């Protein structure tokens, strides 16, 4: 069981920061006028969004590394079957999840709404994406909802190299598509105030 859940919890660790903290932080910047000051200083939109992505990815990666260390040392998890493939899957999945957080931070109107929506989404993905109860024990309707959540292919993409060392092409394409669409919508929906 630790080998099944460890990579899923890595996805949850990234989602925790990306869906809850990152959107609230971005909206707070907009509410308090920090973004207007950036705009007045000539800071390009891409620099603001890119900086948010980089910081979120760094924080998430530290959290994921601590989780992996604890799982390997204390929970009896085995090492990934192919660490390089797992690292590549992590990078792709973390970028996709973080891009969703940037999208939420761009679209949501208030810090409170960003925290509420992010927390709600995190609990939904916890229970339906394969990170909590195994999908096989869920009713068919909930499994179907889980299949459409963006974290589900990330969880599968991380679990496969951990368990077998294989790269899942279909899931990687879905995850890359989620990142691209979320990033594009965030770019065009971005507003300074």
PDB file of C-alpha atoms in Angstrom:
ATOM      1  CA  UNK A   1       0.000   0.000   0.000  1.00  0.00           C
ATOM      2  CA  UNK A   2       2.763   2.576   0.682  1.00  0.00           C
ATOM      3  CA  UNK A   3       4.035   2.121  -2.872  1.00  0.00           C
ATOM      4  CA  UNK A   4       0.557   2.794  -4.276  1.00  0.00           C
ATOM      5  CA  UNK A   5      -0.181   5.825  -2.109  1.00  0.00           C
ATOM      6  CA  UNK A   6       3.236   7.522  -1.975  1.00  0.00           C
ATOM      7  CA  UNK A   7       3.146   8.896  -5.547  1.00  0.00           C
ATOM      8  CA  UNK A   8      -0.546   9.796  -5.125  1.00  0.00           C
ATOM      9  CA  UNK A   9       0.296  11.767  -1.985  1.00  0.00           C
ATOM     10  CA  UNK A  10       3.046  13.553  -3.899  1.00  0.00           C
ATOM     11  CA  UNK A  11       0.358  14.770  -6.319  1.00  0.00           C
ATOM     12  CA  UNK A  12      -1.785  15.836  -3.342  1.00  0.00           C
ATOM     13  CA  UNK A  13       1.126  17.746  -1.788  1.00  0.00           C
ATOM     14  CA  UNK A  14       1.539  19.738  -4.991  1.00  0.00           C
ATOM     15  CA  UNK A  15      -2.225  20.226  -5.270  1.00  0.00           C
ATOM     16  CA  UNK A  16      -2.437  21.453  -1.682  1.00  0.00           C
ATOM     17  CA  UNK A  17      -0.190  24.408  -2.370  1.00  0.00           C
ATOM     18  CA  UNK A  18      -1.257  24.975  -5.969  1.00  0.00           C
ATOM     19  CA  UNK A  19      -5.017  24.902  -5.347  1.00  0.00           C
ATOM     20  CA  UNK A  20      -5.257  26.523  -1.915  1.00  0.00           C
ATOM     21  CA  UNK A  21      -2.308  28.828  -1.219  1.00  0.00           C
ATOM     22  CA  UNK A  22      -1.298  29.978  -4.714  1.00  0.00           C
ATOM     23  CA  UNK A  23      -4.693  31.305  -5.911  1.00  0.00           C
ATOM     24  CA  UNK A  24      -5.311  33.093  -2.604  1.00  0.00           C
ATOM     25  CA  UNK A  25      -1.856  34.691  -2.776  1.00  0.00           C
ATOM     26  CA  UNK A  26      -2.395  35.863  -6.342  1.00  0.00           C
ATOM     27  CA  UNK A  27      -5.842  37.303  -5.581  1.00  0.00           C
ATOM     28  CA  UNK A  28      -4.477  39.035  -2.484  1.00  0.00           C
ATOM     29  CA  UNK A  29      -1.848  40.712  -4.688  1.00  0.00           C
ATOM     30  CA  UNK A  30      -4.639  42.000  -6.914  1.00  0.00           C
ATOM     31  CA  UNK A  31      -6.844  43.104  -3.984  1.00  0.00           C
ATOM     32  CA  UNK A  32      -4.066  44.983  -2.201  1.00  0.00           C
ATOM     33  CA  UNK A  33      -2.840  46.775  -5.318  1.00  0.00           C
ATOM     34  CA  UNK A  34       0.497  44.965  -5.624  1.00  0.00           C
ATOM     35  CA  UNK A  35      -0.296  44.022  -9.219  1.00  0.00           C
ATOM     36  CA  UNK A  36      -1.130  47.638 -10.094  1.00  0.00           C
ATOM     37  CA  UNK A  37       2.279  48.651  -8.767  1.00  0.00           C
ATOM     38  CA  UNK A  38       3.916  45.953 -10.877  1.00  0.00           C
ATOM     39  CA  UNK A  39       2.034  47.225 -13.912  1.00  0.00           C
ATOM     40  CA  UNK A  40       3.026  50.834 -13.188  1.00  0.00           C
ATOM     41  CA  UNK A  41       6.649  49.709 -12.875  1.00  0.00           C
ATOM     42  CA  UNK A  42       6.492  48.099 -16.302  1.00  0.00           C
ATOM     43  CA  UNK A  43       6.710  44.508 -15.064  1.00  0.00           C
ATOM     44  CA  UNK A  44       5.351  42.316 -17.868  1.00  0.00           C
ATOM     45  CA  UNK A  45       2.401  40.019 -17.233  1.00  0.00           C
ATOM     46  CA  UNK A  46       4.548  37.006 -18.166  1.00  0.00           C
ATOM     47  CA  UNK A  47       7.076  37.852 -15.460  1.00  0.00           C
ATOM     48  CA  UNK A  48       4.363  38.039 -12.807  1.00  0.00           C
ATOM     49  CA  UNK A  49       2.741  34.752 -13.847  1.00  0.00           C
ATOM     50  CA  UNK A  50       6.125  33.071 -14.335  1.00  0.00           C
ATOM     51  CA  UNK A  51       7.352  34.157 -10.902  1.00  0.00           C
ATOM     52  CA  UNK A  52       4.191  32.803  -9.276  1.00  0.00           C
ATOM     53  CA  UNK A  53       4.695  29.484 -11.114  1.00  0.00           C
ATOM     54  CA  UNK A  54       8.361  29.184 -10.153  1.00  0.00           C
ATOM     55  CA  UNK A  55       7.838  29.952  -6.472  1.00  0.00           C
ATOM     56  CA  UNK A  56       4.871  27.575  -6.273  1.00  0.00           C
ATOM     57  CA  UNK A  57       6.842  24.806  -7.998  1.00  0.00           C
ATOM     58  CA  UNK A  58       9.799  25.288  -5.638  1.00  0.00           C
ATOM     59  CA  UNK A  59       7.614  25.195  -2.524  1.00  0.00           C
ATOM     60  CA  UNK A  60       5.688  22.176  -3.827  1.00  0.00           C
ATOM     61  CA  UNK A  61       8.888  20.343  -4.703  1.00  0.00           C
ATOM     62  CA  UNK A  62      10.293  20.863  -1.211  1.00  0.00           C
ATOM     63  CA  UNK A  63       7.040  19.529   0.239  1.00  0.00           C
ATOM     64  CA  UNK A  64       7.048  16.560  -2.134  1.00  0.00           C
ATOM     65  CA  UNK A  65      10.678  15.776  -1.296  1.00  0.00           C
ATOM     66  CA  UNK A  66       9.921  15.814   2.431  1.00  0.00           C
ATOM     67  CA  UNK A  67       6.934  13.546   1.857  1.00  0.00           C
ATOM     68  CA  UNK A  68       9.018  11.139  -0.229  1.00  0.00           C
ATOM     69  CA  UNK A  69      11.745  11.082   2.405  1.00  0.00           C
ATOM     70  CA  UNK A  70       9.246  10.285   5.151  1.00  0.00           C
ATOM     71  CA  UNK A  71       7.562   7.582   3.047  1.00  0.00           C
ATOM     72  CA  UNK A  72      10.873   5.905   2.219  1.00  0.00           C
ATOM     73  CA  UNK A  73      12.295   6.150   5.748  1.00  0.00           C
ATOM     74  CA  UNK A  74       9.263   5.601   7.957  1.00  0.00           C
ATOM     75  CA  UNK A  75       6.321   4.172   5.973  1.00  0.00           C
ATOM     76  CA  UNK A  76       8.091   1.267   4.281  1.00  0.00           C
ATOM     77  CA  UNK A  77       7.703   2.539   0.726  1.00  0.00           C
ATOM     78  CA  UNK A  78      10.075   1.155  -1.879  1.00  0.00           C
ATOM     79  CA  UNK A  79      12.071   3.415  -4.162  1.00  0.00           C
ATOM     80  CA  UNK A  80      10.513   4.152  -7.567  1.00  0.00           C
ATOM     81  CA  UNK A  81      11.099   1.475 -10.184  1.00  0.00           C
ATOM     82  CA  UNK A  82      12.541   4.154 -12.474  1.00  0.00           C
ATOM     83  CA  UNK A  83      13.534   7.353 -10.627  1.00  0.00           C
ATOM     84  CA  UNK A  84      14.264   9.302 -13.831  1.00  0.00           C
ATOM     85  CA  UNK A  85      10.847   8.531 -15.331  1.00  0.00           C
ATOM     86  CA  UNK A  86       9.220   9.346 -11.996  1.00  0.00           C
ATOM     87  CA  UNK A  87      11.080  12.701 -11.885  1.00  0.00           C
ATOM     88  CA  UNK A  88       9.894  13.526 -15.418  1.00  0.00           C
ATOM     89  CA  UNK A  89       6.321  12.572 -14.500  1.00  0.00           C
ATOM     90  CA  UNK A  90       6.580  14.721 -11.380  1.00  0.00           C
ATOM     91  CA  UNK A  91       7.814  17.716 -13.367  1.00  0.00           C
ATOM     92  CA  UNK A  92       4.997  17.470 -15.909  1.00  0.00           C
ATOM     93  CA  UNK A  93       2.337  16.845 -13.263  1.00  0.00           C
ATOM     94  CA  UNK A  94       3.558  19.630 -10.972  1.00  0.00           C
ATOM     95  CA  UNK A  95       3.540  22.145 -13.823  1.00  0.00           C
ATOM     96  CA  UNK A  96      -0.008  21.128 -14.802  1.00  0.00           C
ATOM     97  CA  UNK A  97      -1.395  21.319 -11.264  1.00  0.00           C
ATOM     98  CA  UNK A  98       0.374  24.617 -10.586  1.00  0.00           C
ATOM     99  CA  UNK A  99      -0.971  26.067 -13.829  1.00  0.00           C
ATOM    100  CA  UNK A 100      -4.484  25.250 -12.616  1.00  0.00           C
ATOM    101  CA  UNK A 101      -3.694  27.186  -9.428  1.00  0.00           C
ATOM    102  CA  UNK A 102      -2.521  30.167 -11.492  1.00  0.00           C
ATOM    103  CA  UNK A 103      -5.748  29.952 -13.485  1.00  0.00           C
ATOM    104  CA  UNK A 104      -7.811  30.015 -10.286  1.00  0.00           C
ATOM    105  CA  UNK A 105      -5.789  32.976  -9.012  1.00  0.00           C
ATOM    106  CA  UNK A 106      -6.504  34.795 -12.246  1.00  0.00           C
ATOM    107  CA  UNK A 107     -10.241  34.076 -12.354  1.00  0.00           C
ATOM    108  CA  UNK A 108     -11.434  34.219  -8.743  1.00  0.00           C
ATOM    109  CA  UNK A 109     -12.539  37.634  -7.447  1.00  0.00           C
ATOM    110  CA  UNK A 110     -11.588  37.607  -3.742  1.00  0.00           C
ATOM    111  CA  UNK A 111      -9.060  35.982  -1.445  1.00  0.00           C
ATOM    112  CA  UNK A 112     -11.843  34.331   0.515  1.00  0.00           C
ATOM    113  CA  UNK A 113     -13.414  32.837  -2.619  1.00  0.00           C
ATOM    114  CA  UNK A 114      -9.990  31.637  -3.792  1.00  0.00           C
ATOM    115  CA  UNK A 115      -9.392  29.851  -0.482  1.00  0.00           C
ATOM    116  CA  UNK A 116     -12.887  28.340  -0.449  1.00  0.00           C
ATOM    117  CA  UNK A 117     -12.794  27.118  -4.057  1.00  0.00           C
ATOM    118  CA  UNK A 118      -9.243  25.822  -3.675  1.00  0.00           C
ATOM    119  CA  UNK A 119     -10.048  23.927  -0.487  1.00  0.00           C
ATOM    120  CA  UNK A 120     -13.208  22.447  -1.994  1.00  0.00           C
ATOM    121  CA  UNK A 121     -11.310  21.326  -5.106  1.00  0.00           C
ATOM    122  CA  UNK A 122      -8.549  19.813  -2.977  1.00  0.00           C
ATOM    123  CA  UNK A 123     -11.018  17.699  -1.011  1.00  0.00           C
ATOM    124  CA  UNK A 124     -12.781  16.607  -4.201  1.00  0.00           C
ATOM    125  CA  UNK A 125      -9.514  15.479  -5.795  1.00  0.00           C
ATOM    126  CA  UNK A 126      -8.443  13.830  -2.534  1.00  0.00           C
ATOM    127  CA  UNK A 127     -11.467  11.553  -2.571  1.00  0.00           C
ATOM    128  CA  UNK A 128     -12.026  11.031  -6.295  1.00  0.00           C
ATOM    129  CA  UNK A 129      -8.643  11.134  -8.068  1.00  0.00           C
ATOM    130  CA  UNK A 130      -7.161   7.923  -6.683  1.00  0.00           C
ATOM    131  CA  UNK A 131      -5.277   9.746  -3.932  1.00  0.00           C
ATOM    132  CA  UNK A 132      -7.667   8.705  -1.179  1.00  0.00           C
ATOM    133  CA  UNK A 133      -9.804   5.609  -1.455  1.00  0.00           C
ATOM    134  CA  UNK A 134      -8.931   3.362  -4.393  1.00  0.00           C
ATOM    135  CA  UNK A 135     -11.222   4.121  -7.352  1.00  0.00           C
ATOM    136  CA  UNK A 136     -12.450   0.507  -7.333  1.00  0.00           C
ATOM    137  CA  UNK A 137     -14.283   1.031  -4.032  1.00  0.00           C
ATOM    138  CA  UNK A 138     -16.156   4.127  -5.233  1.00  0.00           C
ATOM    139  CA  UNK A 139     -19.620   3.960  -6.794  1.00  0.00           C
ATOM    140  CA  UNK A 140     -19.556   4.122 -10.584  1.00  0.00           C
ATOM    141  CA  UNK A 141     -20.864   7.696 -10.714  1.00  0.00           C
ATOM    142  CA  UNK A 142     -18.075   8.966  -8.457  1.00  0.00           C
ATOM    143  CA  UNK A 143     -15.482   6.995 -10.446  1.00  0.00           C
ATOM    144  CA  UNK A 144     -16.734   8.693 -13.606  1.00  0.00           C
ATOM    145  CA  UNK A 145     -16.412  12.124 -11.993  1.00  0.00           C
ATOM    146  CA  UNK A 146     -12.938  11.181 -10.802  1.00  0.00           C
ATOM    147  CA  UNK A 147     -11.915  10.198 -14.318  1.00  0.00           C
ATOM    148  CA  UNK A 148     -12.629  13.753 -15.471  1.00  0.00           C
ATOM    149  CA  UNK A 149     -10.676  15.503 -12.712  1.00  0.00           C
ATOM    150  CA  UNK A 150      -7.325  16.930 -13.806  1.00  0.00           C
ATOM    151  CA  UNK A 151      -5.474  15.371 -10.857  1.00  0.00           C
ATOM    152  CA  UNK A 152      -6.489  11.810 -11.793  1.00  0.00           C
ATOM    153  CA  UNK A 153      -4.147  11.497 -14.801  1.00  0.00           C
ATOM    154  CA  UNK A 154      -1.395  13.141 -12.748  1.00  0.00           C
ATOM    155  CA  UNK A 155      -1.802  10.503 -10.027  1.00  0.00           C
ATOM    156  CA  UNK A 156      -1.686   7.719 -12.634  1.00  0.00           C
ATOM    157  CA  UNK A 157       1.285   9.345 -14.356  1.00  0.00           C
ATOM    158  CA  UNK A 158       3.189   9.333 -11.037  1.00  0.00           C
ATOM    159  CA  UNK A 159       2.108   5.874  -9.893  1.00  0.00           C
ATOM    160  CA  UNK A 160       3.150   4.013 -13.031  1.00  0.00           C
ATOM    161  CA  UNK A 161       6.871   4.869 -12.994  1.00  0.00           C
ATOM    162  CA  UNK A 162       6.924   4.332  -9.243  1.00  0.00           C
ATOM    163  CA  UNK A 163       5.406   0.855  -9.523  1.00  0.00           C
ATOM    164  CA  UNK A 164       6.606  -0.383 -12.932  1.00  0.00           C
ATOM    165  CA  UNK A 165       9.037   2.169 -14.333  1.00  0.00           C
ATOM    166  CA  UNK A 166       6.769   2.792 -17.335  1.00  0.00           C
ATOM    167  CA  UNK A 167       5.746   6.122 -18.861  1.00  0.00           C
ATOM    168  CA  UNK A 168       2.026   6.521 -19.608  1.00  0.00           C
ATOM    169  CA  UNK A 169       1.735   8.284 -22.963  1.00  0.00           C
ATOM    170  CA  UNK A 170      -2.019   8.914 -22.878  1.00  0.00           C
ATOM    171  CA  UNK A 171      -1.947  10.390 -19.369  1.00  0.00           C
ATOM    172  CA  UNK A 172       1.097  12.523 -20.196  1.00  0.00           C
ATOM    173  CA  UNK A 173      -0.727  13.987 -23.205  1.00  0.00           C
ATOM    174  CA  UNK A 174      -3.804  14.723 -21.077  1.00  0.00           C
ATOM    175  CA  UNK A 175      -1.680  16.342 -18.367  1.00  0.00           C
ATOM    176  CA  UNK A 176       0.231  18.422 -20.930  1.00  0.00           C
ATOM    177  CA  UNK A 177      -3.112  19.474 -22.442  1.00  0.00           C
ATOM    178  CA  UNK A 178      -4.422  20.523 -19.022  1.00  0.00           C
ATOM    179  CA  UNK A 179      -1.300  22.632 -18.489  1.00  0.00           C
ATOM    180  CA  UNK A 180      -1.548  24.234 -21.928  1.00  0.00           C
ATOM    181  CA  UNK A 181      -5.251  25.066 -21.693  1.00  0.00           C
ATOM    182  CA  UNK A 182      -5.010  26.333 -18.101  1.00  0.00           C
ATOM    183  CA  UNK A 183      -1.989  28.445 -18.977  1.00  0.00           C
ATOM    184  CA  UNK A 184      -3.614  29.924 -22.075  1.00  0.00           C
ATOM    185  CA  UNK A 185      -6.845  30.805 -20.269  1.00  0.00           C
ATOM    186  CA  UNK A 186      -4.887  32.305 -17.350  1.00  0.00           C
ATOM    187  CA  UNK A 187      -2.810  34.382 -19.780  1.00  0.00           C
ATOM    188  CA  UNK A 188      -5.827  35.854 -21.543  1.00  0.00           C
ATOM    189  CA  UNK A 189      -7.948  36.240 -18.387  1.00  0.00           C
ATOM    190  CA  UNK A 190      -5.183  37.929 -16.370  1.00  0.00           C
ATOM    191  CA  UNK A 191      -6.028  41.376 -15.057  1.00  0.00           C
ATOM    192  CA  UNK A 192      -3.965  43.833 -13.052  1.00  0.00           C
ATOM    193  CA  UNK A 193      -6.846  45.006 -10.857  1.00  0.00           C
TER     194      UNK A 193
END
